[in-house]
Amino acid sequence: MRVTAIIPAYNEETRLPRVLEAVRAASLVDDIVVVSDGSLDGTYEVARHFDGVRALQLPQNLGKGGAMHVGACHTDAPLIVFLDADLIGLTPEHVDSLVEPVYRDDADMTLGIFRRGRRATDLAQKLFPFVSGQRAIRRELFLEVPNVQFARFGVETQITRWAVRRRWRVQYVPLVGVTHPMKEEKLGRLRGTMARLRMYADIARILMDGHAPRQPKRVFRLRNK
């Protein structure tokens, strides 16, 4: 079974390389797709020059759900693994541990949960494991999630709600030593707080109404490697 790693990325030129190195060395990953979600920095160029990586550049920011959906539509691999572009401490073994239960048909989806990375992110994922951006899933199942491409930061919540509704087999996989920077660390206190509030709003909307909003179909051209 072929496996494609899909990495949605927005302005992650400095943090993306360490994630790509880990994913490229994973034994169960055959293909890597980086979707630069309207990035204003060199994220696309960094990805494009990595051997074994297919880079896609969205001309406008679609949000995380949109970037993930574009990535899934640009592979025919039966199994995909989503990873955030800003992870710290990720190893090839972590990636393989996410993929293996789905690869062996012991699960329909896995969720990677931070453990012993840093206190703040460990606590957040302990309280809200359904928002983890690290997950392996059968591609056909991901593409059946309603309006996932419009969910923006609520995409993980949207996927998890659908998984519960459809009774998918879900396994939690501890990612020991993995964490990521807080939004306030990446963007500064004010911009980071605003970004966090937007994320909470996206998640709350889906939790309250049970689905991502429908939006008009967007037509755009991709730059790709």
PDB file of C-alpha atoms in Angstrom:
ATOM      1  CA  MET A   1       0.000   0.000   0.000  1.00  0.00           C
ATOM      2  CA  ARG A   2       1.477   3.338  -1.060  1.00  0.00           C
ATOM      3  CA  VAL A   3       1.637   6.068   1.556  1.00  0.00           C
ATOM      4  CA  THR A   4       1.778   9.814   0.907  1.00  0.00           C
ATOM      5  CA  ALA A   5       2.685  12.321   3.600  1.00  0.00           C
ATOM      6  CA  ILE A   6       0.839  15.618   3.192  1.00  0.00           C
ATOM      7  CA  ILE A   7       2.188  18.700   4.951  1.00  0.00           C
ATOM      8  CA  PRO A   8       0.068  21.875   4.842  1.00  0.00           C
ATOM      9  CA  ALA A   9       2.298  24.874   5.484  1.00  0.00           C
ATOM     10  CA  TYR A  10       1.841  28.609   5.896  1.00  0.00           C
ATOM     11  CA  ASN A  11       4.989  30.738   6.272  1.00  0.00           C
ATOM     12  CA  GLU A  12       7.101  27.878   7.634  1.00  0.00           C
ATOM     13  CA  GLU A  13      10.330  28.242   5.641  1.00  0.00           C
ATOM     14  CA  THR A  14      12.542  28.025   8.748  1.00  0.00           C
ATOM     15  CA  ARG A  15      10.728  25.149  10.477  1.00  0.00           C
ATOM     16  CA  LEU A  16       9.733  23.004   7.496  1.00  0.00           C
ATOM     17  CA  PRO A  17      13.175  21.483   6.705  1.00  0.00           C
ATOM     18  CA  ARG A  18      13.479  19.544   9.967  1.00  0.00           C
ATOM     19  CA  VAL A  19      10.034  18.030   9.421  1.00  0.00           C
ATOM     20  CA  LEU A  20      10.867  17.058   5.849  1.00  0.00           C
ATOM     21  CA  GLU A  21      14.103  15.392   6.936  1.00  0.00           C
ATOM     22  CA  ALA A  22      12.215  13.190   9.398  1.00  0.00           C
ATOM     23  CA  VAL A  23       9.436  12.312   6.977  1.00  0.00           C
ATOM     24  CA  ARG A  24      11.827  11.580   4.135  1.00  0.00           C
ATOM     25  CA  ALA A  25      13.628   9.044   6.331  1.00  0.00           C
ATOM     26  CA  ALA A  26      10.429   7.243   7.404  1.00  0.00           C
ATOM     27  CA  SER A  27      10.383   3.693   6.071  1.00  0.00           C
ATOM     28  CA  LEU A  28       6.633   3.556   5.379  1.00  0.00           C
ATOM     29  CA  VAL A  29       6.320   6.829   3.450  1.00  0.00           C
ATOM     30  CA  ASP A  30       6.625   6.652  -0.337  1.00  0.00           C
ATOM     31  CA  ASP A  31       5.760  10.204  -1.342  1.00  0.00           C
ATOM     32  CA  ILE A  32       5.727  13.669   0.256  1.00  0.00           C
ATOM     33  CA  VAL A  33       3.480  16.555  -0.775  1.00  0.00           C
ATOM     34  CA  VAL A  34       3.932  20.015   0.737  1.00  0.00           C
ATOM     35  CA  VAL A  35       1.072  22.444   0.177  1.00  0.00           C
ATOM     36  CA  SER A  36       2.179  26.039   0.700  1.00  0.00           C
ATOM     37  CA  ASP A  37      -1.107  27.695   1.639  1.00  0.00           C
ATOM     38  CA  GLY A  38      -0.600  31.134   0.121  1.00  0.00           C
ATOM     39  CA  SER A  39       2.657  31.579   2.033  1.00  0.00           C
ATOM     40  CA  LEU A  40       4.336  34.983   1.856  1.00  0.00           C
ATOM     41  CA  ASP A  41       7.817  33.682   2.632  1.00  0.00           C
ATOM     42  CA  GLY A  42      10.010  31.018   1.010  1.00  0.00           C
ATOM     43  CA  THR A  43       8.017  27.976   2.133  1.00  0.00           C
ATOM     44  CA  TYR A  44       7.282  26.846  -1.424  1.00  0.00           C
ATOM     45  CA  GLU A  45      10.880  27.349  -2.560  1.00  0.00           C
ATOM     46  CA  VAL A  46      12.247  25.408   0.426  1.00  0.00           C
ATOM     47  CA  ALA A  47       9.931  22.479  -0.287  1.00  0.00           C
ATOM     48  CA  ARG A  48      10.569  22.595  -4.028  1.00  0.00           C
ATOM     49  CA  HIS A  49      14.307  22.114  -3.571  1.00  0.00           C
ATOM     50  CA  PHE A  50      13.987  19.084  -1.279  1.00  0.00           C
ATOM     51  CA  ASP A  51      14.681  15.794  -3.070  1.00  0.00           C
ATOM     52  CA  GLY A  52      11.676  13.519  -3.115  1.00  0.00           C
ATOM     53  CA  VAL A  53       9.196  16.284  -2.268  1.00  0.00           C
ATOM     54  CA  ARG A  54       6.383  17.552  -4.469  1.00  0.00           C
ATOM     55  CA  ALA A  55       5.636  21.181  -3.708  1.00  0.00           C
ATOM     56  CA  LEU A  56       2.323  22.904  -4.448  1.00  0.00           C
ATOM     57  CA  GLN A  57       1.833  26.657  -4.088  1.00  0.00           C
ATOM     58  CA  LEU A  58      -1.691  27.957  -3.536  1.00  0.00           C
ATOM     59  CA  PRO A  59      -2.019  31.530  -4.822  1.00  0.00           C
ATOM     60  CA  GLN A  60      -4.348  32.404  -1.961  1.00  0.00           C
ATOM     61  CA  ASN A  61      -4.750  31.161   1.597  1.00  0.00           C
ATOM     62  CA  LEU A  62      -7.495  28.525   1.787  1.00  0.00           C
ATOM     63  CA  GLY A  63      -6.942  27.626   5.424  1.00  0.00           C
ATOM     64  CA  LYS A  64      -5.623  24.356   6.759  1.00  0.00           C
ATOM     65  CA  GLY A  65      -8.610  22.293   5.642  1.00  0.00           C
ATOM     66  CA  GLY A  66      -8.314  23.598   2.101  1.00  0.00           C
ATOM     67  CA  ALA A  67      -4.588  22.878   1.944  1.00  0.00           C
ATOM     68  CA  MET A  68      -5.087  19.351   3.261  1.00  0.00           C
ATOM     69  CA  HIS A  69      -7.823  18.699   0.705  1.00  0.00           C
ATOM     70  CA  VAL A  70      -5.673  19.979  -2.171  1.00  0.00           C
ATOM     71  CA  GLY A  71      -2.854  17.689  -1.055  1.00  0.00           C
ATOM     72  CA  ALA A  72      -5.165  14.669  -0.883  1.00  0.00           C
ATOM     73  CA  CYS A  73      -6.434  15.423  -4.390  1.00  0.00           C
ATOM     74  CA  HIS A  74      -2.860  15.422  -5.709  1.00  0.00           C
ATOM     75  CA  THR A  75      -2.082  11.837  -4.803  1.00  0.00           C
ATOM     76  CA  ASP A  76      -3.689   8.505  -5.544  1.00  0.00           C
ATOM     77  CA  ALA A  77      -2.037   6.745  -2.599  1.00  0.00           C
ATOM     78  CA  PRO A  78      -4.604   4.738  -0.621  1.00  0.00           C
ATOM     79  CA  LEU A  79      -3.138   5.928   2.692  1.00  0.00           C
ATOM     80  CA  ILE A  80      -2.200   9.475   3.650  1.00  0.00           C
ATOM     81  CA  VAL A  81      -0.543  10.869   6.753  1.00  0.00           C
ATOM     82  CA  PHE A  82      -1.011  14.518   7.667  1.00  0.00           C
ATOM     83  CA  LEU A  83       1.735  16.323   9.575  1.00  0.00           C
ATOM     84  CA  ASP A  84       2.119  19.922  10.702  1.00  0.00           C
ATOM     85  CA  ALA A  85       5.005  21.876   9.184  1.00  0.00           C
ATOM     86  CA  ASP A  86       6.276  23.331  12.479  1.00  0.00           C
ATOM     87  CA  LEU A  87       6.857  20.171  14.514  1.00  0.00           C
ATOM     88  CA  ILE A  88       9.814  19.997  16.880  1.00  0.00           C
ATOM     89  CA  GLY A  89      11.350  16.644  17.790  1.00  0.00           C
ATOM     90  CA  LEU A  90       9.690  14.598  15.032  1.00  0.00           C
ATOM     91  CA  THR A  91      11.577  11.437  14.049  1.00  0.00           C
ATOM     92  CA  PRO A  92      11.089   8.868  11.270  1.00  0.00           C
ATOM     93  CA  GLU A  93       9.940   6.426  13.954  1.00  0.00           C
ATOM     94  CA  HIS A  94       7.144   8.785  14.982  1.00  0.00           C
ATOM     95  CA  VAL A  95       5.927   8.967  11.407  1.00  0.00           C
ATOM     96  CA  ASP A  96       6.008   5.193  10.958  1.00  0.00           C
ATOM     97  CA  SER A  97       4.165   4.690  14.254  1.00  0.00           C
ATOM     98  CA  LEU A  98       1.328   6.857  12.949  1.00  0.00           C
ATOM     99  CA  VAL A  99       1.131   5.010   9.642  1.00  0.00           C
ATOM    100  CA  GLU A 100       1.533   1.409  10.771  1.00  0.00           C
ATOM    101  CA  PRO A 101      -1.900   0.721  12.384  1.00  0.00           C
ATOM    102  CA  VAL A 102      -3.718   1.933   9.257  1.00  0.00           C
ATOM    103  CA  TYR A 103      -1.189   0.237   6.978  1.00  0.00           C
ATOM    104  CA  ARG A 104      -1.858  -3.077   8.762  1.00  0.00           C
ATOM    105  CA  ASP A 105      -5.632  -2.491   8.718  1.00  0.00           C
ATOM    106  CA  ASP A 106      -5.821  -2.350  12.501  1.00  0.00           C
ATOM    107  CA  ALA A 107      -7.336   1.136  12.312  1.00  0.00           C
ATOM    108  CA  ASP A 108      -9.068   3.459   9.863  1.00  0.00           C
ATOM    109  CA  MET A 109      -7.374   6.507  11.371  1.00  0.00           C
ATOM    110  CA  THR A 110      -4.682   7.254  13.920  1.00  0.00           C
ATOM    111  CA  LEU A 111      -4.248  10.405  16.002  1.00  0.00           C
ATOM    112  CA  GLY A 112      -0.796  11.435  17.161  1.00  0.00           C
ATOM    113  CA  ILE A 113      -0.751  12.838  20.712  1.00  0.00           C
ATOM    114  CA  PHE A 114       2.196  14.818  22.077  1.00  0.00           C
ATOM    115  CA  ARG A 115       3.853  13.360  25.157  1.00  0.00           C
ATOM    116  CA  ARG A 116       6.770  14.802  27.126  1.00  0.00           C
ATOM    117  CA  GLY A 117       7.436  17.488  24.527  1.00  0.00           C
ATOM    118  CA  ARG A 118       6.575  20.593  26.533  1.00  0.00           C
ATOM    119  CA  ARG A 119       4.032  21.140  29.263  1.00  0.00           C
ATOM    120  CA  ALA A 120       1.707  23.537  27.395  1.00  0.00           C
ATOM    121  CA  THR A 121       1.290  21.434  24.256  1.00  0.00           C
ATOM    122  CA  ASP A 122       1.128  18.157  26.203  1.00  0.00           C
ATOM    123  CA  LEU A 123      -1.725  19.547  28.290  1.00  0.00           C
ATOM    124  CA  ALA A 124      -3.586  20.925  25.285  1.00  0.00           C
ATOM    125  CA  GLN A 125      -3.535  17.563  23.532  1.00  0.00           C
ATOM    126  CA  LYS A 126      -4.449  15.709  26.702  1.00  0.00           C
ATOM    127  CA  LEU A 127      -7.551  17.883  27.048  1.00  0.00           C
ATOM    128  CA  PHE A 128      -8.409  18.109  23.344  1.00  0.00           C
ATOM    129  CA  PRO A 129      -6.865  15.136  21.498  1.00  0.00           C
ATOM    130  CA  PHE A 130      -9.326  15.500  18.623  1.00  0.00           C
ATOM    131  CA  VAL A 131      -7.567  18.666  17.394  1.00  0.00           C
ATOM    132  CA  SER A 132      -4.263  16.901  16.707  1.00  0.00           C
ATOM    133  CA  GLY A 133      -2.866  17.726  13.272  1.00  0.00           C
ATOM    134  CA  GLN A 134      -0.857  14.504  13.179  1.00  0.00           C
ATOM    135  CA  ARG A 135      -2.957  11.676  11.787  1.00  0.00           C
ATOM    136  CA  ALA A 136      -2.890   8.850   9.269  1.00  0.00           C
ATOM    137  CA  ILE A 137      -6.076   8.003   7.435  1.00  0.00           C
ATOM    138  CA  ARG A 138      -7.325   6.150   4.407  1.00  0.00           C
ATOM    139  CA  ARG A 139      -7.533   8.671   1.591  1.00  0.00           C
ATOM    140  CA  GLU A 140     -11.032   7.598   0.505  1.00  0.00           C
ATOM    141  CA  LEU A 141     -12.320   8.180   4.041  1.00  0.00           C
ATOM    142  CA  PHE A 142     -10.768  11.625   4.284  1.00  0.00           C
ATOM    143  CA  LEU A 143     -12.300  12.695   0.981  1.00  0.00           C
ATOM    144  CA  GLU A 144     -15.769  11.648   2.139  1.00  0.00           C
ATOM    145  CA  VAL A 145     -15.745  14.081   5.100  1.00  0.00           C
ATOM    146  CA  PRO A 146     -18.360  16.755   4.265  1.00  0.00           C
ATOM    147  CA  ASN A 147     -17.027  20.235   3.456  1.00  0.00           C
ATOM    148  CA  VAL A 148     -13.626  19.436   4.924  1.00  0.00           C
ATOM    149  CA  GLN A 149     -11.966  21.825   2.476  1.00  0.00           C
ATOM    150  CA  PHE A 150     -13.806  24.779   4.032  1.00  0.00           C
ATOM    151  CA  ALA A 151     -13.159  23.963   7.693  1.00  0.00           C
ATOM    152  CA  ARG A 152      -9.946  26.011   8.011  1.00  0.00           C
ATOM    153  CA  PHE A 153      -8.553  25.545  11.569  1.00  0.00           C
ATOM    154  CA  GLY A 154     -11.562  23.412  12.454  1.00  0.00           C
ATOM    155  CA  VAL A 155     -10.548  20.689  10.017  1.00  0.00           C
ATOM    156  CA  GLU A 156      -9.348  18.210  12.662  1.00  0.00           C
ATOM    157  CA  THR A 157     -12.571  18.645  14.613  1.00  0.00           C
ATOM    158  CA  GLN A 158     -14.601  18.126  11.452  1.00  0.00           C
ATOM    159  CA  ILE A 159     -12.724  14.910  10.627  1.00  0.00           C
ATOM    160  CA  THR A 160     -13.070  13.565  14.163  1.00  0.00           C
ATOM    161  CA  ARG A 161     -16.808  14.282  14.337  1.00  0.00           C
ATOM    162  CA  TRP A 162     -17.302  12.435  11.060  1.00  0.00           C
ATOM    163  CA  ALA A 163     -15.150   9.546  12.290  1.00  0.00           C
ATOM    164  CA  VAL A 164     -17.369   9.190  15.360  1.00  0.00           C
ATOM    165  CA  ARG A 165     -20.518   9.382  13.260  1.00  0.00           C
ATOM    166  CA  ARG A 166     -19.249   6.757  10.810  1.00  0.00           C
ATOM    167  CA  ARG A 167     -17.769   4.586  13.564  1.00  0.00           C
ATOM    168  CA  TRP A 168     -14.257   4.508  12.214  1.00  0.00           C
ATOM    169  CA  ARG A 169     -11.676   2.478  14.075  1.00  0.00           C
ATOM    170  CA  VAL A 170      -9.437   5.110  15.655  1.00  0.00           C
ATOM    171  CA  GLN A 171      -6.158   4.588  17.512  1.00  0.00           C
ATOM    172  CA  TYR A 172      -4.231   7.137  19.558  1.00  0.00           C
ATOM    173  CA  VAL A 173      -0.476   7.082  19.021  1.00  0.00           C
ATOM    174  CA  PRO A 174       1.827   8.778  21.563  1.00  0.00           C
ATOM    175  CA  LEU A 175       4.457  11.019  19.969  1.00  0.00           C
ATOM    176  CA  VAL A 176       7.002  11.151  22.764  1.00  0.00           C
ATOM    177  CA  GLY A 177       9.241  14.206  22.714  1.00  0.00           C
ATOM    178  CA  VAL A 178       7.286  16.002  19.972  1.00  0.00           C
ATOM    179  CA  THR A 179       5.897  19.518  20.311  1.00  0.00           C
ATOM    180  CA  HIS A 180       5.481  22.697  18.299  1.00  0.00           C
ATOM    181  CA  PRO A 181       5.855  26.439  18.915  1.00  0.00           C
ATOM    182  CA  MET A 182       2.850  28.359  20.197  1.00  0.00           C
ATOM    183  CA  LYS A 183       1.192  30.839  17.850  1.00  0.00           C
ATOM    184  CA  GLU A 184       2.261  33.689  20.109  1.00  0.00           C
ATOM    185  CA  GLU A 185       5.881  32.556  19.749  1.00  0.00           C
ATOM    186  CA  LYS A 186       5.677  32.487  15.972  1.00  0.00           C
ATOM    187  CA  LEU A 187       3.621  35.627  15.380  1.00  0.00           C
ATOM    188  CA  GLY A 188       4.130  37.780  18.452  1.00  0.00           C
ATOM    189  CA  ARG A 189       1.691  38.265  21.306  1.00  0.00           C
ATOM    190  CA  LEU A 190      -0.981  40.308  19.529  1.00  0.00           C
ATOM    191  CA  ARG A 191      -1.033  38.540  16.155  1.00  0.00           C
ATOM    192  CA  GLY A 192      -0.612  35.163  17.823  1.00  0.00           C
ATOM    193  CA  THR A 193      -3.533  35.783  20.157  1.00  0.00           C
ATOM    194  CA  MET A 194      -5.721  36.853  17.249  1.00  0.00           C
ATOM    195  CA  ALA A 195      -4.749  33.732  15.299  1.00  0.00           C
ATOM    196  CA  ARG A 196      -5.555  31.582  18.329  1.00  0.00           C
ATOM    197  CA  LEU A 197      -8.970  33.201  18.691  1.00  0.00           C
ATOM    198  CA  ARG A 198      -9.710  32.545  15.023  1.00  0.00           C
ATOM    199  CA  MET A 199      -8.722  28.908  15.512  1.00  0.00           C
ATOM    200  CA  TYR A 200     -11.013  28.591  18.526  1.00  0.00           C
ATOM    201  CA  ALA A 201     -13.833  30.209  16.549  1.00  0.00           C
ATOM    202  CA  ASP A 202     -13.442  27.705  13.707  1.00  0.00           C
ATOM    203  CA  ILE A 203     -13.456  24.781  16.155  1.00  0.00           C
ATOM    204  CA  ALA A 204     -16.412  26.156  18.121  1.00  0.00           C
ATOM    205  CA  ARG A 205     -18.474  26.664  14.966  1.00  0.00           C
ATOM    206  CA  ILE A 206     -18.068  23.035  13.974  1.00  0.00           C
ATOM    207  CA  LEU A 207     -18.711  21.770  17.502  1.00  0.00           C
ATOM    208  CA  MET A 208     -21.894  23.825  17.689  1.00  0.00           C
ATOM    209  CA  ASP A 209     -23.434  23.156  14.295  1.00  0.00           C
ATOM    210  CA  GLY A 210     -21.781  19.871  13.426  1.00  0.00           C
ATOM    211  CA  HIS A 211     -20.420  20.775  10.013  1.00  0.00           C
ATOM    212  CA  ALA A 212     -18.107  23.136   8.198  1.00  0.00           C
ATOM    213  CA  PRO A 213     -19.727  25.947   6.216  1.00  0.00           C
ATOM    214  CA  ARG A 214     -20.379  25.490   2.532  1.00  0.00           C
ATOM    215  CA  GLN A 215     -18.612  27.971   0.315  1.00  0.00           C
ATOM    216  CA  PRO A 216     -18.593  28.620  -3.439  1.00  0.00           C
ATOM    217  CA  LYS A 217     -16.170  26.489  -5.390  1.00  0.00           C
ATOM    218  CA  ARG A 218     -12.903  28.317  -5.940  1.00  0.00           C
ATOM    219  CA  VAL A 219     -10.997  28.024  -9.174  1.00  0.00           C
ATOM    220  CA  PHE A 220      -7.270  28.680  -9.109  1.00  0.00           C
ATOM    221  CA  ARG A 221      -4.038  27.538 -10.643  1.00  0.00           C
ATOM    222  CA  LEU A 222      -1.291  25.827  -8.703  1.00  0.00           C
ATOM    223  CA  ARG A 223       2.398  26.341  -8.970  1.00  0.00           C
ATOM    224  CA  ASN A 224       3.965  22.951  -8.532  1.00  0.00           C
ATOM    225  CA  LYS A 225       7.305  21.293  -8.767  1.00  0.00           C
TER     226      LYS A 225
END
